[in-house]
Amino acid sequence: MNRLPNIQSLPTDATKKPVTITPDFVIGSSDVVLMAGPCSVESYAQARAAAEAVARVGGRVLRGGAFKPRTSPDSFQGLGEQGLEILRDVADEFGLLVVTEALAVEHVPLVARYADIIQLGSRNMQHYPLLWAVGELHKPVLLKRGFMSTIDEWLKAAEHISSRGNTNIILCERGIRTFETATRNTLDTNAIALARQLSPYPVLADPSHATGRADLVLPAARAALAAGADGLLVEFHPDPSNALSDGQQSLPLSMLPHFVAEMSKITAVFNRSFT
Ligand code: PEP
Ligand code: MN
């Protein structure tokens, strides 16, 4: 039976389990974190430009896909291991950490060698062998919500990972499919707030895939932080109009300083910092 909300007191968050990525970088504390970079790693120069821009605003984590889950098999599928090498190189040059997706069970050992955080994509949220494979490691895992999955299914997917021993889990709300077609997906801010109540894991939001439109990323990101997100995963590209994937939802790297300044205004309201 559903528990009625207790209107005498505000909902309290579940006992939190911050995820330590490095001794000086923890996700799920009062510091709200930024993970930014291109949808796909396309070239050394492109990834390096992203790393430089992320580091310059004080960001700690570079994102970028090397193995891409694309709706069409004719679309760019990523650079594979070469993309992982590029990501690691440019991240190391600027002292950044790397989050990147493992698309298949057989990629997990390879991705784990290069990444600091292994991303599991929306389309793979219920790919149980993949959840078990990352569950066997100690590497932090960023688990995207399936775009057709309920909050309960998402949290149970996280339990599949923890059931194998790995509790270094970061949840990420990335928008769900609704009847609305004006945007690629619909950012479920309810899910951000509720996952923080029901689950011990930090909850991030991805306003890029949640909206599919560069002009909506900033307002959606503001909403996500107001709903309590512990961080953001955002697509930035040096030249969005020529991106090989998701250019329409990518912000130009030149907007990073403004983006960070705007996010800091929101987190300050909640006595949290940003980056
Ligand atoms: C991505 O982050 O590039 C990505 C493919 O995201 P999702 O799995 O949420 O579609
Ligand atoms: Mn993308």
Short mmCIF file of C-alpha atoms and ligand atoms in Angstrom, two decimals:
data_model
loop_
_atom_site.label_atom_id
_atom_site.label_comp_id
_atom_site.label_asym_id
_atom_site.label_seq_id
_atom_site.Cartn_x
_atom_site.Cartn_y
_atom_site.Cartn_z
CA MET A 1 0.00 0.00 0.00
CA ASN A 2 1.25 3.49 -0.75
CA ARG A 3 2.42 5.43 2.26
CA LEU A 4 0.63 8.77 2.54
CA PRO A 5 3.01 11.70 2.55
CA ASN A 6 3.49 13.13 6.02
CA ILE A 7 2.35 16.72 5.63
CA GLN A 8 3.58 17.61 9.13
CA SER A 9 7.15 17.58 7.90
CA LEU A 10 8.92 18.07 4.63
CA PRO A 11 10.15 14.89 2.94
CA THR A 12 13.63 13.96 4.01
CA ASP A 13 16.16 12.50 1.66
CA ALA A 14 17.14 8.86 2.04
CA THR A 15 20.34 8.20 3.95
CA LYS A 16 22.88 9.35 1.44
CA LYS A 17 25.71 7.32 0.04
CA PRO A 18 28.09 9.79 -1.60
CA VAL A 19 30.26 8.23 -4.28
CA THR A 20 33.99 8.85 -3.97
CA ILE A 21 35.56 9.11 -7.40
CA THR A 22 38.97 10.23 -6.13
CA PRO A 23 39.94 11.17 -2.57
CA ASP A 24 39.28 14.83 -3.37
CA PHE A 25 36.24 14.39 -5.59
CA VAL A 26 32.97 13.09 -4.20
CA ILE A 27 29.55 13.06 -5.87
CA GLY A 28 26.52 13.50 -3.65
CA SER A 29 27.90 16.05 -1.21
CA SER A 30 26.97 19.72 -0.93
CA ASP A 31 29.07 20.31 -4.05
CA VAL A 32 26.96 19.93 -7.17
CA VAL A 33 29.10 18.52 -9.96
CA LEU A 34 29.41 19.29 -13.66
CA MET A 35 30.19 16.62 -16.23
CA ALA A 36 30.51 18.25 -19.63
CA GLY A 37 31.79 17.53 -23.10
CA PRO A 38 30.69 16.37 -26.52
CA CYS A 39 28.11 13.70 -27.24
CA SER A 40 30.76 11.76 -29.19
CA VAL A 41 34.52 11.93 -29.27
CA GLU A 42 35.17 12.89 -32.90
CA SER A 43 38.84 13.86 -33.02
CA TYR A 44 41.77 14.71 -30.79
CA ALA A 45 41.38 18.43 -31.46
CA GLN A 46 37.65 18.41 -30.71
CA ALA A 47 38.04 16.49 -27.44
CA ARG A 48 41.04 18.58 -26.38
CA ALA A 49 39.10 21.82 -26.94
CA ALA A 50 36.32 20.44 -24.74
CA ALA A 51 38.72 19.35 -22.00
CA GLU A 52 40.42 22.72 -21.97
CA ALA A 53 37.08 24.55 -21.69
CA VAL A 54 35.78 22.27 -18.92
CA ALA A 55 38.99 22.65 -16.91
CA ARG A 56 38.95 26.42 -17.36
CA VAL A 57 35.57 26.75 -15.62
CA GLY A 58 36.66 24.48 -12.77
CA GLY A 59 34.81 21.39 -13.99
CA ARG A 60 36.24 18.04 -12.92
CA VAL A 61 34.68 15.55 -15.33
CA LEU A 62 34.90 15.30 -19.11
CA ARG A 63 32.13 13.42 -20.88
CA GLY A 64 32.30 11.93 -24.37
CA GLY A 65 31.06 8.80 -26.10
CA ALA A 66 33.41 6.39 -27.86
CA PHE A 67 30.81 3.63 -28.26
CA LYS A 68 27.58 5.29 -29.34
CA PRO A 69 24.06 3.82 -29.12
CA ARG A 70 22.56 5.36 -32.28
CA THR A 71 18.98 4.91 -33.38
CA SER A 72 20.08 4.39 -36.99
CA PRO A 73 22.88 1.99 -37.94
CA ASP A 74 23.84 4.54 -40.62
CA SER A 75 24.69 7.20 -38.03
CA PHE A 76 28.18 7.74 -36.59
CA GLN A 77 28.86 4.87 -34.20
CA GLY A 78 31.83 6.39 -32.37
CA LEU A 79 35.60 5.94 -32.61
CA GLY A 80 35.70 2.91 -30.28
CA GLU A 81 38.99 2.32 -28.49
CA GLN A 82 40.65 5.19 -30.32
CA GLY A 83 38.00 7.48 -28.82
CA LEU A 84 38.77 6.14 -25.34
CA GLU A 85 42.49 6.82 -25.85
CA ILE A 86 41.79 10.38 -26.96
CA LEU A 87 39.47 11.02 -24.00
CA ARG A 88 42.01 9.72 -21.49
CA ASP A 89 44.85 11.71 -23.06
CA VAL A 90 43.10 15.04 -23.13
CA ALA A 91 41.53 14.52 -19.68
CA ASP A 92 44.94 13.75 -18.19
CA GLU A 93 46.47 16.80 -19.82
CA PHE A 94 43.96 19.03 -18.00
CA GLY A 95 43.65 16.98 -14.78
CA LEU A 96 40.09 15.85 -15.51
CA LEU A 97 38.20 12.63 -14.85
CA VAL A 98 36.42 10.73 -17.62
CA VAL A 99 32.85 9.47 -17.88
CA THR A 100 32.07 7.38 -20.97
CA GLU A 101 29.57 4.74 -22.00
CA ALA A 102 30.02 0.98 -22.11
CA LEU A 103 27.53 -0.21 -24.69
CA ALA A 104 28.08 -3.95 -24.42
CA VAL A 105 29.24 -6.49 -21.85
CA GLU A 106 32.36 -7.26 -23.89
CA HIS A 107 33.38 -3.57 -23.80
CA VAL A 108 33.29 -3.32 -20.00
CA PRO A 109 36.93 -4.31 -19.28
CA LEU A 110 38.18 -1.99 -22.02
CA VAL A 111 36.05 0.98 -20.95
CA ALA A 112 36.99 0.38 -17.29
CA ARG A 113 40.68 0.73 -18.22
CA TYR A 114 40.17 4.25 -19.60
CA ALA A 115 37.20 5.64 -17.66
CA ASP A 116 36.85 6.92 -14.10
CA ILE A 117 33.08 6.51 -14.30
CA ILE A 118 31.36 3.97 -16.55
CA GLN A 119 28.15 5.25 -18.10
CA LEU A 120 25.29 2.86 -18.82
CA GLY A 121 22.94 4.34 -21.39
CA SER A 122 19.21 4.83 -21.36
CA ARG A 123 18.67 2.09 -23.94
CA ASN A 124 20.63 -0.36 -21.78
CA MET A 125 19.09 0.35 -18.38
CA GLN A 126 17.51 -3.08 -18.26
CA HIS A 127 20.32 -4.95 -19.98
CA TYR A 128 20.87 -7.15 -16.94
CA PRO A 129 24.10 -8.88 -18.02
CA LEU A 130 25.62 -5.41 -18.49
CA LEU A 131 24.39 -4.33 -15.04
CA TRP A 132 25.92 -7.47 -13.53
CA ALA A 133 29.20 -6.94 -15.40
CA VAL A 134 29.72 -3.44 -13.97
CA GLY A 135 28.42 -4.73 -10.63
CA GLU A 136 31.48 -6.99 -10.42
CA LEU A 137 33.81 -3.96 -10.53
CA HIS A 138 34.53 -1.23 -8.01
CA LYS A 139 34.43 1.52 -10.63
CA PRO A 140 31.71 4.13 -10.18
CA VAL A 141 28.77 3.59 -12.55
CA LEU A 142 26.50 6.30 -13.93
CA LEU A 143 23.14 4.66 -14.58
CA LYS A 144 20.90 6.57 -16.95
CA ARG A 145 17.17 6.13 -16.60
CA GLY A 146 15.56 4.26 -19.48
CA PHE A 147 13.43 6.68 -21.47
CA MET A 148 10.48 4.25 -21.18
CA SER A 149 11.23 3.11 -17.63
CA THR A 150 9.45 3.89 -14.40
CA ILE A 151 11.30 5.23 -11.39
CA ASP A 152 10.80 1.88 -9.69
CA GLU A 153 12.37 0.01 -12.64
CA TRP A 154 15.30 2.46 -12.59
CA LEU A 155 15.96 1.94 -8.88
CA LYS A 156 15.66 -1.83 -9.31
CA ALA A 157 18.18 -1.67 -12.14
CA ALA A 158 20.55 0.00 -9.66
CA GLU A 159 19.90 -2.91 -7.28
CA HIS A 160 21.04 -5.31 -10.01
CA ILE A 161 24.40 -3.49 -9.97
CA SER A 162 24.66 -3.39 -6.17
CA SER A 163 23.61 -7.06 -5.91
CA ARG A 164 27.02 -7.94 -7.40
CA GLY A 165 28.88 -5.82 -4.86
CA ASN A 166 29.38 -2.46 -6.56
CA THR A 167 27.52 0.26 -4.66
CA ASN A 168 29.38 3.13 -6.34
CA ILE A 169 26.27 4.12 -8.25
CA ILE A 170 25.22 7.50 -9.60
CA LEU A 171 21.70 7.79 -11.02
CA CYS A 172 20.98 10.08 -13.98
CA GLU A 173 17.55 11.30 -15.09
CA ARG A 174 17.80 12.02 -18.82
CA GLY A 175 14.21 12.59 -19.84
CA ILE A 176 11.41 10.20 -20.65
CA ARG A 177 9.20 9.69 -23.68
CA THR A 178 5.78 11.29 -23.28
CA PHE A 179 2.99 12.32 -25.68
CA GLU A 180 4.84 15.60 -26.24
CA THR A 181 6.71 15.81 -29.53
CA ALA A 182 7.94 19.42 -29.41
CA THR A 183 10.90 18.24 -27.37
CA ARG A 184 12.98 15.08 -27.77
CA ASN A 185 12.04 13.89 -24.28
CA THR A 186 10.45 15.34 -21.15
CA LEU A 187 12.66 16.10 -18.16
CA ASP A 188 11.06 14.35 -15.21
CA THR A 189 11.87 16.64 -12.31
CA ASN A 190 9.55 14.56 -10.11
CA ALA A 191 11.94 11.67 -10.62
CA ILE A 192 14.94 13.72 -9.49
CA ALA A 193 13.23 14.65 -6.22
CA LEU A 194 11.71 11.21 -5.65
CA ALA A 195 14.86 9.24 -6.45
CA ARG A 196 16.68 11.39 -3.90
CA GLN A 197 14.07 10.43 -1.32
CA LEU A 198 13.91 6.74 -2.14
CA SER A 199 17.48 5.92 -3.00
CA PRO A 200 20.79 6.45 -1.21
CA TYR A 201 22.59 7.20 -4.48
CA PRO A 202 23.41 10.64 -5.86
CA VAL A 203 21.04 11.76 -8.61
CA LEU A 204 22.27 13.66 -11.66
CA ALA A 205 20.29 15.16 -14.52
CA ASP A 206 21.07 15.34 -18.22
CA PRO A 207 19.24 18.39 -19.62
CA SER A 208 20.68 17.80 -23.12
CA HIS A 209 18.97 14.49 -23.89
CA ALA A 210 15.98 15.51 -21.75
CA THR A 211 15.16 18.39 -24.07
CA GLY A 212 16.94 17.69 -27.37
CA ARG A 213 17.19 21.44 -27.97
CA ALA A 214 20.16 23.65 -27.17
CA ASP A 215 17.84 26.59 -26.37
CA LEU A 216 16.15 24.60 -23.57
CA VAL A 217 19.24 23.15 -21.92
CA LEU A 218 19.86 26.10 -19.60
CA PRO A 219 16.28 26.38 -18.24
CA ALA A 220 16.00 22.60 -17.88
CA ALA A 221 19.31 22.52 -16.02
CA ARG A 222 18.08 25.25 -13.67
CA ALA A 223 14.94 23.20 -12.97
CA ALA A 224 16.97 20.05 -12.33
CA LEU A 225 19.13 21.79 -9.74
CA ALA A 226 16.09 23.37 -8.11
CA ALA A 227 14.61 19.85 -7.83
CA GLY A 228 17.73 18.76 -5.94
CA ALA A 229 20.03 17.20 -8.55
CA ASP A 230 23.53 16.44 -7.27
CA GLY A 231 25.07 17.21 -10.64
CA LEU A 232 24.58 17.70 -14.36
CA LEU A 233 25.74 15.79 -17.41
CA VAL A 234 25.67 18.26 -20.29
CA GLU A 235 26.66 18.14 -23.95
CA PHE A 236 29.03 20.91 -25.10
CA HIS A 237 30.77 20.97 -28.48
CA PRO A 238 33.30 23.34 -30.03
CA ASP A 239 31.14 23.62 -33.16
CA PRO A 240 27.63 22.21 -32.56
CA SER A 241 26.41 22.79 -36.13
CA ASN A 242 29.06 20.37 -37.41
CA ALA A 243 28.81 17.77 -34.60
CA LEU A 244 28.66 14.12 -35.71
CA SER A 245 25.94 13.43 -33.11
CA ASP A 246 23.42 15.47 -31.12
CA GLY A 247 24.57 18.88 -32.43
CA GLN A 248 21.03 20.26 -32.11
CA GLN A 249 21.11 19.82 -28.34
CA SER A 250 24.76 20.71 -27.77
CA LEU A 251 25.81 24.08 -26.41
CA PRO A 252 28.94 25.75 -27.79
CA LEU A 253 31.98 25.55 -25.52
CA SER A 254 32.00 29.36 -25.50
CA MET A 255 28.83 29.22 -23.36
CA LEU A 256 30.39 27.19 -20.56
CA PRO A 257 31.35 30.15 -18.35
CA HIS A 258 27.83 31.63 -18.60
CA PHE A 259 26.29 28.21 -17.97
CA VAL A 260 28.37 27.68 -14.83
CA ALA A 261 27.58 31.17 -13.57
CA GLU A 262 23.85 30.57 -14.03
CA MET A 263 23.98 27.18 -12.28
CA SER A 264 25.94 28.65 -9.38
CA LYS A 265 23.11 31.13 -8.78
CA ILE A 266 20.67 28.24 -8.34
CA THR A 267 22.88 26.09 -6.11
CA ALA A 268 23.70 29.13 -3.92
CA VAL A 269 20.01 29.31 -2.97
CA PHE A 270 20.35 25.83 -1.49
CA ASN A 271 23.73 26.49 0.15
CA ARG A 272 25.46 24.23 -2.35
CA SER A 273 28.33 25.03 -4.69
CA PHE A 274 28.60 24.18 -8.39
CA THR A 275 31.34 22.49 -10.45
C1 PEP B 1 24.74 10.08 -24.15
O1 PEP B 1 24.89 10.49 -22.99
O2 PEP B 1 25.43 10.45 -25.09
C2 PEP B 1 23.63 9.15 -24.43
C3 PEP B 1 23.67 8.33 -25.49
O3 PEP B 1 22.63 9.24 -23.57
P1 PEP B 1 21.30 8.35 -23.36
O4 PEP B 1 21.75 6.97 -23.09
O5 PEP B 1 20.64 9.04 -22.21
O6 PEP B 1 20.51 8.47 -24.63
MN MN B 2 24.16 12.47 -27.03
#
